[in-house]
CSV table of C-alpha atoms and ligand atoms in Angstrom, one decimal:
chain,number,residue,atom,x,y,z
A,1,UNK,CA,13.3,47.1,-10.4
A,2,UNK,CA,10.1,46.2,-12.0
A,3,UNK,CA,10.0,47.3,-15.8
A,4,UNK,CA,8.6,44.0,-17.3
A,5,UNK,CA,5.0,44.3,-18.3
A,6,UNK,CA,3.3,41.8,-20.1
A,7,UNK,CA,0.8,43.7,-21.6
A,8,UNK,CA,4.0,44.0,-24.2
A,9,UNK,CA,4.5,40.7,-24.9
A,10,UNK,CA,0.8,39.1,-24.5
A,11,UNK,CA,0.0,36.8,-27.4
A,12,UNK,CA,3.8,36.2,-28.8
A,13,UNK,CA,5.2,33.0,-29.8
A,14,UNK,CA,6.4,31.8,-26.2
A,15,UNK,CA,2.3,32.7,-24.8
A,16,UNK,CA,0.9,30.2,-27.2
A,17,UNK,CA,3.3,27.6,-26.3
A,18,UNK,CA,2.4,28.7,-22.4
A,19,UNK,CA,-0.8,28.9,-22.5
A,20,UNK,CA,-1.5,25.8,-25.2
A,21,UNK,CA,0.4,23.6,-22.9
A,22,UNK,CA,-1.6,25.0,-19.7
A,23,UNK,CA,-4.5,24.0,-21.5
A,24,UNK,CA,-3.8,20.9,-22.4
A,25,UNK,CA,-2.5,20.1,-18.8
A,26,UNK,CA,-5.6,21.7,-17.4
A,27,UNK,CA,-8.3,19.7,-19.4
A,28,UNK,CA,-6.4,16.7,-18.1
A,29,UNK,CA,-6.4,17.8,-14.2
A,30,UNK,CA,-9.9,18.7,-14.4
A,31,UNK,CA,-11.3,15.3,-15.6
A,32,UNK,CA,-10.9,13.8,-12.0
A,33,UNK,CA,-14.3,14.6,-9.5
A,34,UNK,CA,-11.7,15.5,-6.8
A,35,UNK,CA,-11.1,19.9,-6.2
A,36,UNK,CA,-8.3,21.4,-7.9
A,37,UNK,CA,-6.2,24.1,-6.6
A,38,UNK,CA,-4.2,26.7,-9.4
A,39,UNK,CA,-1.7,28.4,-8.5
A,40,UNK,CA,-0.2,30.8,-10.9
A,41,UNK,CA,3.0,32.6,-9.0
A,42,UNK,CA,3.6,35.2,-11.5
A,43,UNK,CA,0.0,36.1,-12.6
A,44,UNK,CA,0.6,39.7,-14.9
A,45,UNK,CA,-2.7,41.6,-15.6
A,46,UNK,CA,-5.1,38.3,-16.8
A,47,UNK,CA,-6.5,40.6,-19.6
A,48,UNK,CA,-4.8,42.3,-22.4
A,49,UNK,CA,-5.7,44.3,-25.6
A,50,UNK,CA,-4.1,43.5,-29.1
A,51,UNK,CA,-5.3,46.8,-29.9
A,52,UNK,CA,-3.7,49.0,-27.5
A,53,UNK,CA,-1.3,51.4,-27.6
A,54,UNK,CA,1.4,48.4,-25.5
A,55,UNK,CA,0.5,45.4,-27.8
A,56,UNK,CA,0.8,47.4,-31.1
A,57,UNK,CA,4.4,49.1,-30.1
A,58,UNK,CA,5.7,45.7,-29.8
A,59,UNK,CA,4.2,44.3,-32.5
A,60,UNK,CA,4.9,40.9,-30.6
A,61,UNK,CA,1.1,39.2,-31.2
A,62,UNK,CA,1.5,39.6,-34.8
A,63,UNK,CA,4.0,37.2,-34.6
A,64,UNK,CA,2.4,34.7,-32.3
A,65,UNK,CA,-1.5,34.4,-31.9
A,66,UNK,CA,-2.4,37.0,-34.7
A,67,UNK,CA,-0.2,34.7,-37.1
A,68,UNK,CA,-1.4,31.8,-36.0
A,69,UNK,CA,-5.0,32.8,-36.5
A,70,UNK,CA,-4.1,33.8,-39.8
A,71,UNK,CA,-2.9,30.6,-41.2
A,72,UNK,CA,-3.3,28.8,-43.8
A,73,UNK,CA,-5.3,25.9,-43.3
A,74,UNK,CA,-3.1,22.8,-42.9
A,75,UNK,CA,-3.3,19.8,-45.4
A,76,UNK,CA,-3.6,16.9,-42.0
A,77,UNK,CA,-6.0,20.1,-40.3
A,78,UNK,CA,-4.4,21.6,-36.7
A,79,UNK,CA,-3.3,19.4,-33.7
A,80,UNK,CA,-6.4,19.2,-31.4
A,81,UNK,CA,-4.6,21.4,-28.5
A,82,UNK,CA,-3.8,24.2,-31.0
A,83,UNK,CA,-7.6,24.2,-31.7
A,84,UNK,CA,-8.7,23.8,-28.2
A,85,UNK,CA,-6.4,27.0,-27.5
A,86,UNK,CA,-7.6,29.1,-30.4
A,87,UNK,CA,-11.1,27.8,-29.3
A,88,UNK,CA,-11.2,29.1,-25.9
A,89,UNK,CA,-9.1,32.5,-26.9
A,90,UNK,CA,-11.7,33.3,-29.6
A,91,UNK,CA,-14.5,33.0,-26.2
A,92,UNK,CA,-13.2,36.3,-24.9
A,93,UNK,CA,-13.8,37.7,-28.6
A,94,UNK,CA,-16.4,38.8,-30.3
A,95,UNK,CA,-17.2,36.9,-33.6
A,96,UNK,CA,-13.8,37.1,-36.3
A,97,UNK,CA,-12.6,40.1,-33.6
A,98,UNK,CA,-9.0,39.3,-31.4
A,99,UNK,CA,-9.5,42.3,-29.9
A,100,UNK,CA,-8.9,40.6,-26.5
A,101,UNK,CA,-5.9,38.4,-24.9
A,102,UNK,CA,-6.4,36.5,-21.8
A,103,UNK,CA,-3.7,35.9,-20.0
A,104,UNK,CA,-3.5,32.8,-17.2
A,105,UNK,CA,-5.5,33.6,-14.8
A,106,UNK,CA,-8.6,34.2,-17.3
A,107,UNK,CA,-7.5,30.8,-19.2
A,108,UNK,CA,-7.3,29.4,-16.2
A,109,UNK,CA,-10.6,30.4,-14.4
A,110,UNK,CA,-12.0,29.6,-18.2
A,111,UNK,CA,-11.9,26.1,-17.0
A,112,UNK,CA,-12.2,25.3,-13.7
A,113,UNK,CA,-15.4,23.5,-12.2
A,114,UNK,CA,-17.0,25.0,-9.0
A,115,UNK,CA,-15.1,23.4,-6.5
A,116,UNK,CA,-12.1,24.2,-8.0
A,117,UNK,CA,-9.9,27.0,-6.9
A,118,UNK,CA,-7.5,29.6,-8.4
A,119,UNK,CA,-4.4,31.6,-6.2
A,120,UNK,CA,-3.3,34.1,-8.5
A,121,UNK,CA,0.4,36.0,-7.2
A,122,UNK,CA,1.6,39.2,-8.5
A,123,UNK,CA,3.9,41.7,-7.3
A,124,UNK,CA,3.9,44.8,-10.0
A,125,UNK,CA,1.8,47.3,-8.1
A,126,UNK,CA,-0.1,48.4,-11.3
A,127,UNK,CA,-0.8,45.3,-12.7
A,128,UNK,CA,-1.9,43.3,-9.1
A,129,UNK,CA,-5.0,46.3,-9.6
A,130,UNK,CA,-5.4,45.6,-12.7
A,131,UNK,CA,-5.3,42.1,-12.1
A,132,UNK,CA,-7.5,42.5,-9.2
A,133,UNK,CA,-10.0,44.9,-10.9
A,134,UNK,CA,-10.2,41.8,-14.0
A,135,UNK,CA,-11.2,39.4,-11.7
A,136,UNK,CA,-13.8,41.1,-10.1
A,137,UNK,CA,-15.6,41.5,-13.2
A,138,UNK,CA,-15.9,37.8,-13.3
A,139,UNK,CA,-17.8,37.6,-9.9
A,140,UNK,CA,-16.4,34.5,-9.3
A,141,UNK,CA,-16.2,35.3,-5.4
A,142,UNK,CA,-14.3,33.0,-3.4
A,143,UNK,CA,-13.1,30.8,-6.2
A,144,UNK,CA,-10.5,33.3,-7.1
A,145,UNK,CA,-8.1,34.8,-4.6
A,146,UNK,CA,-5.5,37.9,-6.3
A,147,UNK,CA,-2.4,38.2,-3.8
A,148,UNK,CA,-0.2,41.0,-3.7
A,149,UNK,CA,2.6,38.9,-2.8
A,150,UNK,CA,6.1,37.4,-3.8
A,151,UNK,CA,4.7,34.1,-5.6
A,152,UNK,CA,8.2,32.6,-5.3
A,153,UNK,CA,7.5,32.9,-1.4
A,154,UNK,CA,3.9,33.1,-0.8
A,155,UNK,CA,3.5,29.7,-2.4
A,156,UNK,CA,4.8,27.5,0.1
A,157,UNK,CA,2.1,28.5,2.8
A,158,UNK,CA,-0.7,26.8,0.5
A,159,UNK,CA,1.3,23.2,-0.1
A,160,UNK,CA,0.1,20.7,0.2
A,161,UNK,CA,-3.7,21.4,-0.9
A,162,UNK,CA,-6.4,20.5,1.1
A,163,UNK,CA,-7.8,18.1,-1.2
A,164,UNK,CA,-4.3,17.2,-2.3
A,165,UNK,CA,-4.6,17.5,-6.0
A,166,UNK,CA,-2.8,20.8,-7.5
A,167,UNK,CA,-1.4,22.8,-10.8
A,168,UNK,CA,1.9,25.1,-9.8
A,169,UNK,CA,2.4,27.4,-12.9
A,170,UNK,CA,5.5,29.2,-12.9
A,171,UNK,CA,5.9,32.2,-15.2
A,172,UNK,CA,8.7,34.5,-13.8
A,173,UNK,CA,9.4,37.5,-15.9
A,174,UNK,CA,13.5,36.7,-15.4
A,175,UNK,CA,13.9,40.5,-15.6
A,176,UNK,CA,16.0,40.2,-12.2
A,177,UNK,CA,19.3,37.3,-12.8
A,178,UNK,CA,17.8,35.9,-9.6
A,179,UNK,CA,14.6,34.4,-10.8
A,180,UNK,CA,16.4,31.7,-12.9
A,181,UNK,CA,17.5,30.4,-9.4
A,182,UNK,CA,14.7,31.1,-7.5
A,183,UNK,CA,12.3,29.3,-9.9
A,184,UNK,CA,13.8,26.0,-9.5
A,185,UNK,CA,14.6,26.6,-5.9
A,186,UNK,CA,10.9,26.6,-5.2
A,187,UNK,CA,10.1,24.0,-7.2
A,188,UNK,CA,13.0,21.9,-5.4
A,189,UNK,CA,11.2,23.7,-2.0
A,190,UNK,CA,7.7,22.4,-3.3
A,191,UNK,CA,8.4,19.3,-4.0
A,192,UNK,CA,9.3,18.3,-0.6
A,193,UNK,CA,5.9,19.9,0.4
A,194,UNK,CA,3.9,18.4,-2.1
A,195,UNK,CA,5.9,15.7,-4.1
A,196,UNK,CA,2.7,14.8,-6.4
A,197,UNK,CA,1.8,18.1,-7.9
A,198,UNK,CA,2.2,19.2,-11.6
A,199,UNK,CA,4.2,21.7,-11.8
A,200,UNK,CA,5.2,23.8,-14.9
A,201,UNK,CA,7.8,26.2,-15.9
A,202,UNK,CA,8.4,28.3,-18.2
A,203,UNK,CA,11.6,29.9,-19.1
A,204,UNK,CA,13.3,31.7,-21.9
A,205,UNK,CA,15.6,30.2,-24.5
A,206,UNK,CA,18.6,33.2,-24.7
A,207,UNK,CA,21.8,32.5,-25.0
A,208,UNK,CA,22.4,33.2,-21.4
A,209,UNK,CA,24.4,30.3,-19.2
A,210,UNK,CA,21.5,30.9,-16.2
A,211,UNK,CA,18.5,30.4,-19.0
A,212,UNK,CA,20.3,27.1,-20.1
A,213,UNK,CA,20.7,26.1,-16.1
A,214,UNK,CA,16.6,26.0,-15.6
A,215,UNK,CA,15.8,22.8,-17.4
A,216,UNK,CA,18.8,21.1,-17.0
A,217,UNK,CA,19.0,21.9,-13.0
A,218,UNK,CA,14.7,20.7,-13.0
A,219,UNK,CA,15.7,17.9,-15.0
A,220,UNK,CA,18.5,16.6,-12.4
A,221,UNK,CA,15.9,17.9,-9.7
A,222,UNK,CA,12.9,15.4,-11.5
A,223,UNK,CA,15.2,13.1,-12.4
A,224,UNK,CA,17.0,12.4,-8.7
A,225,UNK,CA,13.3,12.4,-6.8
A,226,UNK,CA,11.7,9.9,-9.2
A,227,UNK,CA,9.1,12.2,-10.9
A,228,UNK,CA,7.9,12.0,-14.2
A,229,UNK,CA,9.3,14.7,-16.4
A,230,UNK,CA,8.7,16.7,-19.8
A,231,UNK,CA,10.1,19.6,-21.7
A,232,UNK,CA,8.8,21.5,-24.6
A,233,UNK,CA,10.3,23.9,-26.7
A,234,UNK,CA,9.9,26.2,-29.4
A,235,UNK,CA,12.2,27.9,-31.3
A,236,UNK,CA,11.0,30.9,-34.2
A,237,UNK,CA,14.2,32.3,-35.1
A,238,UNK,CA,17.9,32.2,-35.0
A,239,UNK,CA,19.6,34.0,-31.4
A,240,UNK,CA,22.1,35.9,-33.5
A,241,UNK,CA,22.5,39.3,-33.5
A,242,UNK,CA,22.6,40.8,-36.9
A,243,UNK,CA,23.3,44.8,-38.0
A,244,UNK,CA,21.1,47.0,-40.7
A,245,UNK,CA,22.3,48.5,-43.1
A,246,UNK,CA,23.8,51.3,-41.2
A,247,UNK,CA,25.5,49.2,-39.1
A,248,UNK,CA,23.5,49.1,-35.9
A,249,UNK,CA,23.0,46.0,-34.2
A,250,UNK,CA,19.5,44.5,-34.2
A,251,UNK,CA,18.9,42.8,-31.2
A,252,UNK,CA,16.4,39.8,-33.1
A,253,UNK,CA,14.1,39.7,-29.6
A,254,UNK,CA,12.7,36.6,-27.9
A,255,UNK,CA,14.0,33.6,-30.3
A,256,UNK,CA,12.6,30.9,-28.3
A,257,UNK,CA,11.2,29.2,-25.2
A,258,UNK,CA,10.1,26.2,-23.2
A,259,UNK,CA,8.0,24.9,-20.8
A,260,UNK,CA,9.2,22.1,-18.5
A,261,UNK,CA,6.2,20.4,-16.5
A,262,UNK,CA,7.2,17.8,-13.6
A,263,UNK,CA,4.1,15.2,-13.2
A,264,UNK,CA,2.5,16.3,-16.3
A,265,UNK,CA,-0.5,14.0,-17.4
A,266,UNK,CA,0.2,11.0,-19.4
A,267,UNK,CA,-1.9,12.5,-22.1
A,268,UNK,CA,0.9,15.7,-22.8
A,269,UNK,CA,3.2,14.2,-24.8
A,270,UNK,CA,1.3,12.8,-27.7
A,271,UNK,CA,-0.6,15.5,-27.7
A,272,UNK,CA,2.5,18.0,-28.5
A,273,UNK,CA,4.2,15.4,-29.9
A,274,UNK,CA,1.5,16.4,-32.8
A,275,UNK,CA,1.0,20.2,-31.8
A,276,UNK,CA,4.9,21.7,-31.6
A,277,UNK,CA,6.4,20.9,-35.2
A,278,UNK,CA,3.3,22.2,-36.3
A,279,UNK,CA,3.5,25.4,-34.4
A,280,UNK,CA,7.0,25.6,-35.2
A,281,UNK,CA,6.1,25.8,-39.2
A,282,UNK,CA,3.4,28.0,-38.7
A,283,UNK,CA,5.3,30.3,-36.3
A,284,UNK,CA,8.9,30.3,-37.9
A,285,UNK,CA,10.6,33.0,-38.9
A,286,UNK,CA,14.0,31.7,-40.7
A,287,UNK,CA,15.6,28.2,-41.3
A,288,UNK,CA,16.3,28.3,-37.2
A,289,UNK,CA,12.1,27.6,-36.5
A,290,UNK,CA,11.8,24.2,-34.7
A,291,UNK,CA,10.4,22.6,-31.8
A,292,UNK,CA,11.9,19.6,-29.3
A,293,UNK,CA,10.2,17.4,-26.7
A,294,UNK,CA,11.7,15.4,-24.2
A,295,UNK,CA,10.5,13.6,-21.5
A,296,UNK,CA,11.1,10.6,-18.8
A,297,UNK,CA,8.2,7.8,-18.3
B,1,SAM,C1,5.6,36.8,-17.7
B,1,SAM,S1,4.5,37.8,-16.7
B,1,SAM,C2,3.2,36.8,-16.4
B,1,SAM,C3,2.2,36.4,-17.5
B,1,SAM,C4,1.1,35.5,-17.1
B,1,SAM,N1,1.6,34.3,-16.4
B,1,SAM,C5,0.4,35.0,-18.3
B,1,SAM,O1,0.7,34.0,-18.9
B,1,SAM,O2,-0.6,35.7,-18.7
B,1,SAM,C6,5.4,37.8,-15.2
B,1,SAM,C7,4.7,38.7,-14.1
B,1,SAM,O3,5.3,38.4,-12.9
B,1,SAM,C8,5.3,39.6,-12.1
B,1,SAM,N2,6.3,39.4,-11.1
B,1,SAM,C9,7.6,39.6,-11.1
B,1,SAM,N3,8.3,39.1,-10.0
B,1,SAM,C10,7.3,38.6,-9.2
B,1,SAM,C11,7.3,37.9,-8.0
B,1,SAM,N4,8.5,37.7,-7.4
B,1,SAM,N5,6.1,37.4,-7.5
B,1,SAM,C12,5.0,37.6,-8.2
B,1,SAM,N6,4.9,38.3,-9.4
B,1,SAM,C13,6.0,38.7,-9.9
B,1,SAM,C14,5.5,40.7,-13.1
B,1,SAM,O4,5.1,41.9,-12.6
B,1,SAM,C15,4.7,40.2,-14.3
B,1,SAM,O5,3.4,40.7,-14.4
């Protein structure tokens, strides 16, 4: 059932769109005096190498973070939320080392104030001790709880917030058909809990019907409760399958993803509006590379 482990995929293309975004949201959220309360319902192991024997099979940071480090100075410099992420990924590093990946959790903790709080859900048995063991080292004590639990569940005990001010960050692996429904079933569920909360998504861009169905069903969802609405995406290569030159098909891997955030800040959009066409050149792998934004005032 559970074969999905980050520790793959930590630092591609569709992690620096995740975690720029939940940056930028989180610098935002964290400007108001009143406590914040993160929760992050599908949590993975918070810390990753990019030299170990997971990250170098896959070969999936070179193409994301690694490449993006790499680049070329631009002529009109990087957007400010690019800079901020590389910035606060190069604080787990060593000096020019990028040895080290954090995932959400540790970006997360990264910036919250003391009264702040962080709920961290994750289900994979080996990863939740890893995850646990990761936090620990930070000695954050009651700042940070690690739950062993269903996030898509174990949310809805802790909406609303006591201080009434929270982040939702949904990451689902989709690795069961299910979670495309179930993510947007508990944001639908939260919503009636907590109508005022940001909440962001992120979700896969495959040419699969049920991918497609997230956005547009949490656009509807947004759209029919009144809440302010955005949706990001990045695209790094074409979806189509293509054959070497003996024949077998080549499966081209993640081609793109987005991130749809209901309430995000009024800062977000110009901010990407900058950041994605720039990541979209830097990150781009054929003619297909591009980035959209949408959004409703
Ligand atoms: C895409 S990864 C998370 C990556 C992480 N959010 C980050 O940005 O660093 C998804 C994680 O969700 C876990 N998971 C899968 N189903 C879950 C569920 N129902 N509740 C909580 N965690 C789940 C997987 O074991 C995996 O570690």
């Amino acid at each position: 059932m559970f074969s999905y482990r980050h520790a793959f995929h930590a630092g591609n293309h569709a992690d620096v769109l995740k975690h720029m975004v939940l940056i930028a949201i989180m610098r935002h959220l964290t400007q108001k005096d009143t406590a914040l309360t993160v929760f992050d319902t599908h949590a993975g192991a918070g810390l990753y190498r990019l030299d170990g024997d997971y990250a170098e099979t896959s070969g999936e940071a070179a193409e994301g973070f690694l490449r993006l480090v790499a680049a070329k100075p631009l002529p009109d410099g990087l957007a400010p939320v690019i800079q901020d992420y590389l910035n606060l990924v190069a604080g787990f590093n060593g000096k020019g080392s990028h040895r080290i990946y954090p995932g959400s959790p540790f970006i997360t903790q990264a910036l919250l104030r003391e009264r702040d709080r962080l709920k961290l859900f994750e289900l994979h048995p080996t990863d939740a001790k890893t995850l646990s063991a990761n936090i620990a080292q930070l000695g954050a004590g009651r700042q940070v709880a690690v739950l062993r639990e269903d996030g898509f569940e174990g949310l809805k005990k802790f909406l609303p917030p006591p201080a009434r001010r929270a982040l939702v960050l949904s990451d689902p692996s989709y690795e069961m058909k299910t979670d495309y429904i179930r993510v947007v079933t508990m944001v639908a569920d939260s919503l009636t809990r907590f109508a005022t909360g940001t909440y962001a998504v992120w979700y896969p861009i495959i040419p699969r019907p049920e991918a497609h169905d997230v956005p547009r069903k949490l656009k509807t969802l947004a759209t029919k409760l009144g809440r302010r609405w955005l949706n990001a995406s990045l695209t790094v290569k074409s979806s189509k399958l293509t054959a070497d030159e003996a024949g077998e098909v080549i499966r081209p891997g993640l081609p793109a993803s987005g991130m749809f955030v209901i309430n995000p800040p009024h800062t977000l959009k110009a901010a990407l509006e900058v950041a994605l066409p720039q990541l979209a050149r830097i990150l781009g792998q054929d003619r297909n590379a591009t980035s959209t934004l949408e959004s409703a005032a």
